[in-house]
Amino acid sequence: MVAQQTKLSAENKEQDLALAYLRRIMMAPVYDIARETDLSYLPKISAQLNNQVFLKREDQQPVHSFKLRGAYNKLQGLTDEQRKNGVIAASAGNHAQGLALAAKSLGVNATIVMPITTPEIKVNNVRHYGAEVRLIGKSFNEAQQAAIEFVESEQKTFIPPFDDPDVIVGQGTVGKEILQQLADVDVIFVPCGGGGLLAGIAVYVKQIAPNVKVIGVEAEDSACLKAAMDAGKPVDLDNVGLFADGVAVKRIGEHTFDLIYKYCDEVITVSSDEICAAIKETFEQTRVIAEPAGALSLAGINKYVKTSKGNEKLVAILSGANMNFHSLRYVSERCELGEQKEAVFSVTIPEQKGSFRQFCQTLGGRAITEFNYRYSDANKANIFVGIRLSHGAQERQELVNILESSGYQVQDLTDNELAKLHVRYMIGGASKPMVKERLFRFEFPEYPGALENFLNTLGELWNITLFHYRNHGAAFGQVLAGFEVAEDEQAEFFAHLQALGYEWHEETENPAYQAFLSQKSE
């Protein structure tokens, strides 16, 4: 009896909390500054996916992101003394801009601590909205620690980006608008980083329309919600991907996870290539360039419909459109892979006259999108080839079977990150045998002196045999480096790698490297 009463008491508390969120979301004063954004029907995508697909256009907010809602709602709840002393936050993205504009509208002094790796365009945008910017640290964690210290020393109020009830309430107004604009919606797809938007929408929607499914969508290389769901509580990710920087969060929020765990129906993860495909689709339908985090929801829909019943009303939230222009090169390179309209292979062909023509004939008229080759062997050649697809993954496997049955050695590199990010730009023949070469991929912070630090730690001690660097406008670039390391130097080398402090992965056995760049015996 006591256990039953305890259970009922807990359930009543949960219901009271949910109803409190419902009332607060319905009464939130966000429209003093935010606008009710459009819910746009996407006819082309709807026809392709055999569903009715709608896009919630949070790119229409004054700061081109939903973050304004939560920031303004939080500031509205501050006391006069807190407003007088000013507010502070750590952010390198949309939270910074949303808070800056919200604070300006209320006459509150705002300070934003940003990592020194933050692109200048974002720094300038925050300053444009009237906030003070302090560039501190090489990472978000260092910037956040500095902001927390300023809270104590300057008596400012810290404004969290997601893990706060007032912020969650502000973001939940997106869900309120969706139900008002499309009462018979079947599924709402919500991007998730720290979980503020997903928590707010889920707790609201499930009180008003419990039959509507709410699905969170994460980038697979920063899936902190999925990790928390598996563990039953928030946990830290070992590594966080940086392409979708708006959702690059190492640990889901405590408040947000509690709500998501109770009210979210499902979590979907998507790859960077799938996000790029969704950015392209969004542009083709709306002429808006979504940022990677902003395109997550549509990428989630593309994955969901592969196993769904069809003919549903699906809503994707375009959560932000603050795209760094230099990132578009990466998106353009990867979107067709994400759409499964291109495949990339390593193929071994005979080193003889007419072999290229014969290979093309084997493809049966399929268009070649990329062809990389350089002579390196008297008998055979490895080519890196991109091929246009019309029927996705099924055709990709069929193509592998056709090539192998024609006597070619084939390796499918379509899902090989090293091949897509580095090797396709480096093919020029393998090096001659030497002391053993080892290959590593690094995430390289974009701040003054980072390259010098890298070279001081490793370059003066070991010969660098290969180096390739790609930056796509993010706070971190991608570096591929080879080193000449003798057998008796292995332990010392790895000790220096650890001292370097950068994220790294060994790629010496990667098939793309072995096929095109590794040393060949004579």
PDB file of N, CA and C in Angstrom, residues 122-184:
ATOM      1  N   LYS A 122      30.926  35.323 -36.786  1.00  0.00           N
ATOM      2  CA  LYS A 122      30.076  35.124 -35.614  1.00  0.00           C
ATOM      3  C   LYS A 122      30.406  36.144 -34.525  1.00  0.00           C
ATOM      4  N   VAL A 123      31.678  36.423 -34.362  1.00  0.00           N
ATOM      5  CA  VAL A 123      32.085  37.431 -33.375  1.00  0.00           C
ATOM      6  C   VAL A 123      31.486  38.788 -33.733  1.00  0.00           C
ATOM      7  N   ASN A 124      31.581  39.142 -34.991  1.00  0.00           N
ATOM      8  CA  ASN A 124      31.063  40.442 -35.436  1.00  0.00           C
ATOM      9  C   ASN A 124      29.543  40.523 -35.291  1.00  0.00           C
ATOM     10  N   ASN A 125      28.843  39.419 -35.552  1.00  0.00           N
ATOM     11  CA  ASN A 125      27.386  39.412 -35.406  1.00  0.00           C
ATOM     12  C   ASN A 125      26.973  39.677 -33.966  1.00  0.00           C
ATOM     13  N   VAL A 126      27.660  39.048 -33.029  1.00  0.00           N
ATOM     14  CA  VAL A 126      27.335  39.242 -31.611  1.00  0.00           C
ATOM     15  C   VAL A 126      27.595  40.682 -31.202  1.00  0.00           C
ATOM     16  N   ARG A 127      28.699  41.223 -31.645  1.00  0.00           N
ATOM     17  CA  ARG A 127      29.001  42.630 -31.327  1.00  0.00           C
ATOM     18  C   ARG A 127      27.990  43.571 -31.967  1.00  0.00           C
ATOM     19  N   HIS A 128      27.518  43.205 -33.142  1.00  0.00           N
ATOM     20  CA  HIS A 128      26.513  44.028 -33.830  1.00  0.00           C
ATOM     21  C   HIS A 128      25.249  44.162 -32.997  1.00  0.00           C
ATOM     22  N   TYR A 129      24.898  43.105 -32.266  1.00  0.00           N
ATOM     23  CA  TYR A 129      23.705  43.147 -31.424  1.00  0.00           C
ATOM     24  C   TYR A 129      23.951  43.810 -30.075  1.00  0.00           C
ATOM     25  N   GLY A 130      25.154  44.331 -29.865  1.00  0.00           N
ATOM     26  CA  GLY A 130      25.412  45.156 -28.692  1.00  0.00           C
ATOM     27  C   GLY A 130      26.058  44.460 -27.514  1.00  0.00           C
ATOM     28  N   ALA A 131      26.424  43.196 -27.645  1.00  0.00           N
ATOM     29  CA  ALA A 131      27.041  42.490 -26.525  1.00  0.00           C
ATOM     30  C   ALA A 131      28.557  42.687 -26.522  1.00  0.00           C
ATOM     31  N   GLU A 132      29.150  42.590 -25.338  1.00  0.00           N
ATOM     32  CA  GLU A 132      30.606  42.589 -25.213  1.00  0.00           C
ATOM     33  C   GLU A 132      31.108  41.180 -25.473  1.00  0.00           C
ATOM     34  N   VAL A 133      32.135  41.038 -26.305  1.00  0.00           N
ATOM     35  CA  VAL A 133      32.706  39.729 -26.614  1.00  0.00           C
ATOM     36  C   VAL A 133      34.077  39.617 -25.969  1.00  0.00           C
ATOM     37  N   ARG A 134      34.298  38.511 -25.265  1.00  0.00           N
ATOM     38  CA  ARG A 134      35.613  38.209 -24.702  1.00  0.00           C
ATOM     39  C   ARG A 134      36.083  36.893 -25.300  1.00  0.00           C
ATOM     40  N   LEU A 135      37.172  36.942 -26.034  1.00  0.00           N
ATOM     41  CA  LEU A 135      37.716  35.747 -26.691  1.00  0.00           C
ATOM     42  C   LEU A 135      38.713  35.087 -25.748  1.00  0.00           C
ATOM     43  N   ILE A 136      38.319  33.914 -25.223  1.00  0.00           N
ATOM     44  CA  ILE A 136      39.128  33.231 -24.214  1.00  0.00           C
ATOM     45  C   ILE A 136      39.106  31.732 -24.494  1.00  0.00           C
ATOM     46  N   GLY A 137      40.276  31.113 -24.473  1.00  0.00           N
ATOM     47  CA  GLY A 137      40.358  29.657 -24.593  1.00  0.00           C
ATOM     48  C   GLY A 137      40.334  29.167 -26.026  1.00  0.00           C
ATOM     49  N   LYS A 138      40.780  27.932 -26.195  1.00  0.00           N
ATOM     50  CA  LYS A 138      40.838  27.312 -27.511  1.00  0.00           C
ATOM     51  C   LYS A 138      39.650  26.401 -27.778  1.00  0.00           C
ATOM     52  N   SER A 139      38.801  26.213 -26.780  1.00  0.00           N
ATOM     53  CA  SER A 139      37.644  25.328 -26.921  1.00  0.00           C
ATOM     54  C   SER A 139      36.464  25.915 -26.174  1.00  0.00           C
ATOM     55  N   PHE A 140      35.270  25.348 -26.440  1.00  0.00           N
ATOM     56  CA  PHE A 140      34.074  25.811 -25.739  1.00  0.00           C
ATOM     57  C   PHE A 140      34.196  25.585 -24.235  1.00  0.00           C
ATOM     58  N   ASN A 141      34.757  24.442 -23.834  1.00  0.00           N
ATOM     59  CA  ASN A 141      34.873  24.142 -22.405  1.00  0.00           C
ATOM     60  C   ASN A 141      35.723  25.188 -21.681  1.00  0.00           C
ATOM     61  N   GLU A 142      36.806  25.631 -22.318  1.00  0.00           N
ATOM     62  CA  GLU A 142      37.652  26.658 -21.710  1.00  0.00           C
ATOM     63  C   GLU A 142      36.915  27.990 -21.637  1.00  0.00           C
ATOM     64  N   ALA A 143      36.160  28.313 -22.674  1.00  0.00           N
ATOM     65  CA  ALA A 143      35.371  29.546 -22.666  1.00  0.00           C
ATOM     66  C   ALA A 143      34.305  29.496 -21.581  1.00  0.00           C
ATOM     67  N   GLN A 144      33.651  28.347 -21.445  1.00  0.00           N
ATOM     68  CA  GLN A 144      32.600  28.208 -20.427  1.00  0.00           C
ATOM     69  C   GLN A 144      33.175  28.332 -19.021  1.00  0.00           C
ATOM     70  N   GLN A 145      34.345  27.747 -18.780  1.00  0.00           N
ATOM     71  CA  GLN A 145      34.960  27.849 -17.469  1.00  0.00           C
ATOM     72  C   GLN A 145      35.281  29.305 -17.131  1.00  0.00           C
ATOM     73  N   ALA A 146      35.752  30.044 -18.136  1.00  0.00           N
ATOM     74  CA  ALA A 146      36.047  31.463 -17.919  1.00  0.00           C
ATOM     75  C   ALA A 146      34.770  32.236 -17.604  1.00  0.00           C
ATOM     76  N   ALA A 147      33.677  31.918 -18.309  1.00  0.00           N
ATOM     77  CA  ALA A 147      32.401  32.605 -18.064  1.00  0.00           C
ATOM     78  C   ALA A 147      31.912  32.359 -16.643  1.00  0.00           C
ATOM     79  N   ILE A 148      32.061  31.119 -16.176  1.00  0.00           N
ATOM     80  CA  ILE A 148      31.629  30.788 -14.811  1.00  0.00           C
ATOM     81  C   ILE A 148      32.443  31.568 -13.789  1.00  0.00           C
ATOM     82  N   GLU A 149      33.732  31.738 -14.060  1.00  0.00           N
ATOM     83  CA  GLU A 149      34.576  32.522 -13.155  1.00  0.00           C
ATOM     84  C   GLU A 149      34.156  33.990 -13.132  1.00  0.00           C
ATOM     85  N   PHE A 150      33.745  34.523 -14.283  1.00  0.00           N
ATOM     86  CA  PHE A 150      33.277  35.918 -14.334  1.00  0.00           C
ATOM     87  C   PHE A 150      31.971  36.092 -13.560  1.00  0.00           C
ATOM     88  N   VAL A 151      31.150  35.044 -13.534  1.00  0.00           N
ATOM     89  CA  VAL A 151      29.913  35.104 -12.757  1.00  0.00           C
ATOM     90  C   VAL A 151      30.230  35.434 -11.303  1.00  0.00           C
ATOM     91  N   GLU A 152      31.243  34.785 -10.751  1.00  0.00           N
ATOM     92  CA  GLU A 152      31.609  34.998  -9.350  1.00  0.00           C
ATOM     93  C   GLU A 152      32.278  36.344  -9.145  1.00  0.00           C
ATOM     94  N   SER A 153      33.210  36.676 -10.026  1.00  0.00           N
ATOM     95  CA  SER A 153      34.004  37.894  -9.802  1.00  0.00           C
ATOM     96  C   SER A 153      33.250  39.167 -10.158  1.00  0.00           C
ATOM     97  N   GLU A 154      32.268  39.094 -11.061  1.00  0.00           N
ATOM     98  CA  GLU A 154      31.572  40.299 -11.523  1.00  0.00           C
ATOM     99  C   GLU A 154      30.086  40.309 -11.162  1.00  0.00           C
ATOM    100  N   GLN A 155      29.654  39.287 -10.408  1.00  0.00           N
ATOM    101  CA  GLN A 155      28.257  39.210  -9.945  1.00  0.00           C
ATOM    102  C   GLN A 155      27.251  39.238 -11.091  1.00  0.00           C
ATOM    103  N   LYS A 156      27.615  38.583 -12.201  1.00  0.00           N
ATOM    104  CA  LYS A 156      26.711  38.499 -13.339  1.00  0.00           C
ATOM    105  C   LYS A 156      25.861  37.233 -13.242  1.00  0.00           C
ATOM    106  N   THR A 157      24.780  37.203 -13.975  1.00  0.00           N
ATOM    107  CA  THR A 157      23.914  36.025 -14.026  1.00  0.00           C
ATOM    108  C   THR A 157      24.263  35.196 -15.256  1.00  0.00           C
ATOM    109  N   PHE A 158      24.534  33.927 -15.042  1.00  0.00           N
ATOM    110  CA  PHE A 158      24.873  33.038 -16.149  1.00  0.00           C
ATOM    111  C   PHE A 158      23.597  32.587 -16.867  1.00  0.00           C
ATOM    112  N   ILE A 159      23.598  32.689 -18.175  1.00  0.00           N
ATOM    113  CA  ILE A 159      22.443  32.280 -18.990  1.00  0.00           C
ATOM    114  C   ILE A 159      22.811  31.006 -19.743  1.00  0.00           C
ATOM    115  N   PRO A 160      22.291  29.851 -19.298  1.00  0.00           N
ATOM    116  CA  PRO A 160      22.645  28.583 -19.952  1.00  0.00           C
ATOM    117  C   PRO A 160      22.060  28.514 -21.359  1.00  0.00           C
ATOM    118  N   PRO A 161      22.707  27.767 -22.250  1.00  0.00           N
ATOM    119  CA  PRO A 161      22.192  27.642 -23.620  1.00  0.00           C
ATOM    120  C   PRO A 161      21.009  26.694 -23.740  1.00  0.00           C
ATOM    121  N   PHE A 162      20.862  25.736 -22.803  1.00  0.00           N
ATOM    122  CA  PHE A 162      19.760  24.766 -22.963  1.00  0.00           C
ATOM    123  C   PHE A 162      19.262  24.183 -21.639  1.00  0.00           C
ATOM    124  N   ASP A 163      20.127  23.939 -20.675  1.00  0.00           N
ATOM    125  CA  ASP A 163      19.725  23.168 -19.497  1.00  0.00           C
ATOM    126  C   ASP A 163      19.168  24.066 -18.393  1.00  0.00           C
ATOM    127  N   ASP A 164      18.016  24.660 -18.667  1.00  0.00           N
ATOM    128  CA  ASP A 164      17.401  25.602 -17.739  1.00  0.00           C
ATOM    129  C   ASP A 164      15.892  25.625 -18.002  1.00  0.00           C
ATOM    130  N   PRO A 165      15.050  25.551 -16.976  1.00  0.00           N
ATOM    131  CA  PRO A 165      13.598  25.516 -17.196  1.00  0.00           C
ATOM    132  C   PRO A 165      13.066  26.713 -17.974  1.00  0.00           C
ATOM    133  N   ASP A 166      13.576  27.921 -17.693  1.00  0.00           N
ATOM    134  CA  ASP A 166      13.101  29.106 -18.419  1.00  0.00           C
ATOM    135  C   ASP A 166      13.465  29.040 -19.894  1.00  0.00           C
ATOM    136  N   VAL A 167      14.665  28.557 -20.183  1.00  0.00           N
ATOM    137  CA  VAL A 167      15.100  28.416 -21.576  1.00  0.00           C
ATOM    138  C   VAL A 167      14.257  27.350 -22.273  1.00  0.00           C
ATOM    139  N   ILE A 168      14.016  26.236 -21.605  1.00  0.00           N
ATOM    140  CA  ILE A 168      13.191  25.167 -22.172  1.00  0.00           C
ATOM    141  C   ILE A 168      11.789  25.677 -22.501  1.00  0.00           C
ATOM    142  N   VAL A 169      11.227  26.484 -21.598  1.00  0.00           N
ATOM    143  CA  VAL A 169       9.897  27.055 -21.836  1.00  0.00           C
ATOM    144  C   VAL A 169       9.896  27.914 -23.095  1.00  0.00           C
ATOM    145  N   GLY A 170      10.906  28.767 -23.239  1.00  0.00           N
ATOM    146  CA  GLY A 170      10.974  29.622 -24.430  1.00  0.00           C
ATOM    147  C   GLY A 170      11.044  28.818 -25.708  1.00  0.00           C
ATOM    148  N   GLN A 171      11.880  27.766 -25.709  1.00  0.00           N
ATOM    149  CA  GLN A 171      12.008  26.947 -26.913  1.00  0.00           C
ATOM    150  C   GLN A 171      10.727  26.161 -27.186  1.00  0.00           C
ATOM    151  N   GLY A 172       9.987  25.825 -26.141  1.00  0.00           N
ATOM    152  CA  GLY A 172       8.756  25.050 -26.311  1.00  0.00           C
ATOM    153  C   GLY A 172       7.684  25.759 -27.109  1.00  0.00           C
ATOM    154  N   THR A 173       7.805  27.089 -27.231  1.00  0.00           N
ATOM    155  CA  THR A 173       6.813  27.829 -28.021  1.00  0.00           C
ATOM    156  C   THR A 173       6.833  27.428 -29.492  1.00  0.00           C
ATOM    157  N   VAL A 174       7.934  26.831 -29.955  1.00  0.00           N
ATOM    158  CA  VAL A 174       7.971  26.304 -31.325  1.00  0.00           C
ATOM    159  C   VAL A 174       6.931  25.196 -31.484  1.00  0.00           C
ATOM    160  N   GLY A 175       6.841  24.316 -30.487  1.00  0.00           N
ATOM    161  CA  GLY A 175       5.856  23.243 -30.531  1.00  0.00           C
ATOM    162  C   GLY A 175       4.434  23.763 -30.495  1.00  0.00           C
ATOM    163  N   LYS A 176       4.212  24.799 -29.698  1.00  0.00           N
ATOM    164  CA  LYS A 176       2.874  25.406 -29.631  1.00  0.00           C
ATOM    165  C   LYS A 176       2.451  25.907 -31.004  1.00  0.00           C
ATOM    166  N   GLU A 177       3.358  26.563 -31.719  1.00  0.00           N
ATOM    167  CA  GLU A 177       3.028  27.099 -33.040  1.00  0.00           C
ATOM    168  C   GLU A 177       2.745  25.987 -34.039  1.00  0.00           C
ATOM    169  N   ILE A 178       3.519  24.910 -33.970  1.00  0.00           N
ATOM    170  CA  ILE A 178       3.313  23.805 -34.920  1.00  0.00           C
ATOM    171  C   ILE A 178       1.912  23.226 -34.786  1.00  0.00           C
ATOM    172  N   LEU A 179       1.458  22.996 -33.561  1.00  0.00           N
ATOM    173  CA  LEU A 179       0.116  22.435 -33.362  1.00  0.00           C
ATOM    174  C   LEU A 179      -0.968  23.413 -33.784  1.00  0.00           C
ATOM    175  N   GLN A 180      -0.702  24.697 -33.647  1.00  0.00           N
ATOM    176  CA  GLN A 180      -1.673  25.697 -34.110  1.00  0.00           C
ATOM    177  C   GLN A 180      -1.731  25.750 -35.631  1.00  0.00           C
ATOM    178  N   GLN A 181      -0.592  25.549 -36.275  1.00  0.00           N
ATOM    179  CA  GLN A 181      -0.523  25.667 -37.730  1.00  0.00           C
ATOM    180  C   GLN A 181      -0.897  24.380 -38.454  1.00  0.00           C
ATOM    181  N   LEU A 182      -0.705  23.218 -37.798  1.00  0.00           N
ATOM    182  CA  LEU A 182      -0.997  21.933 -38.433  1.00  0.00           C
ATOM    183  C   LEU A 182      -1.520  20.983 -37.347  1.00  0.00           C
ATOM    184  N   ALA A 183      -2.790  21.108 -37.047  1.00  0.00           N
ATOM    185  CA  ALA A 183      -3.371  20.379 -35.908  1.00  0.00           C
ATOM    186  C   ALA A 183      -3.307  18.873 -36.083  1.00  0.00           C
ATOM    187  N   ASP A 184      -3.327  18.384 -37.329  1.00  0.00           N
ATOM    188  CA  ASP A 184      -3.328  16.941 -37.568  1.00  0.00           C
ATOM    189  C   ASP A 184      -1.946  16.405 -37.956  1.00  0.00           C
TER     190      ASP A 184
END
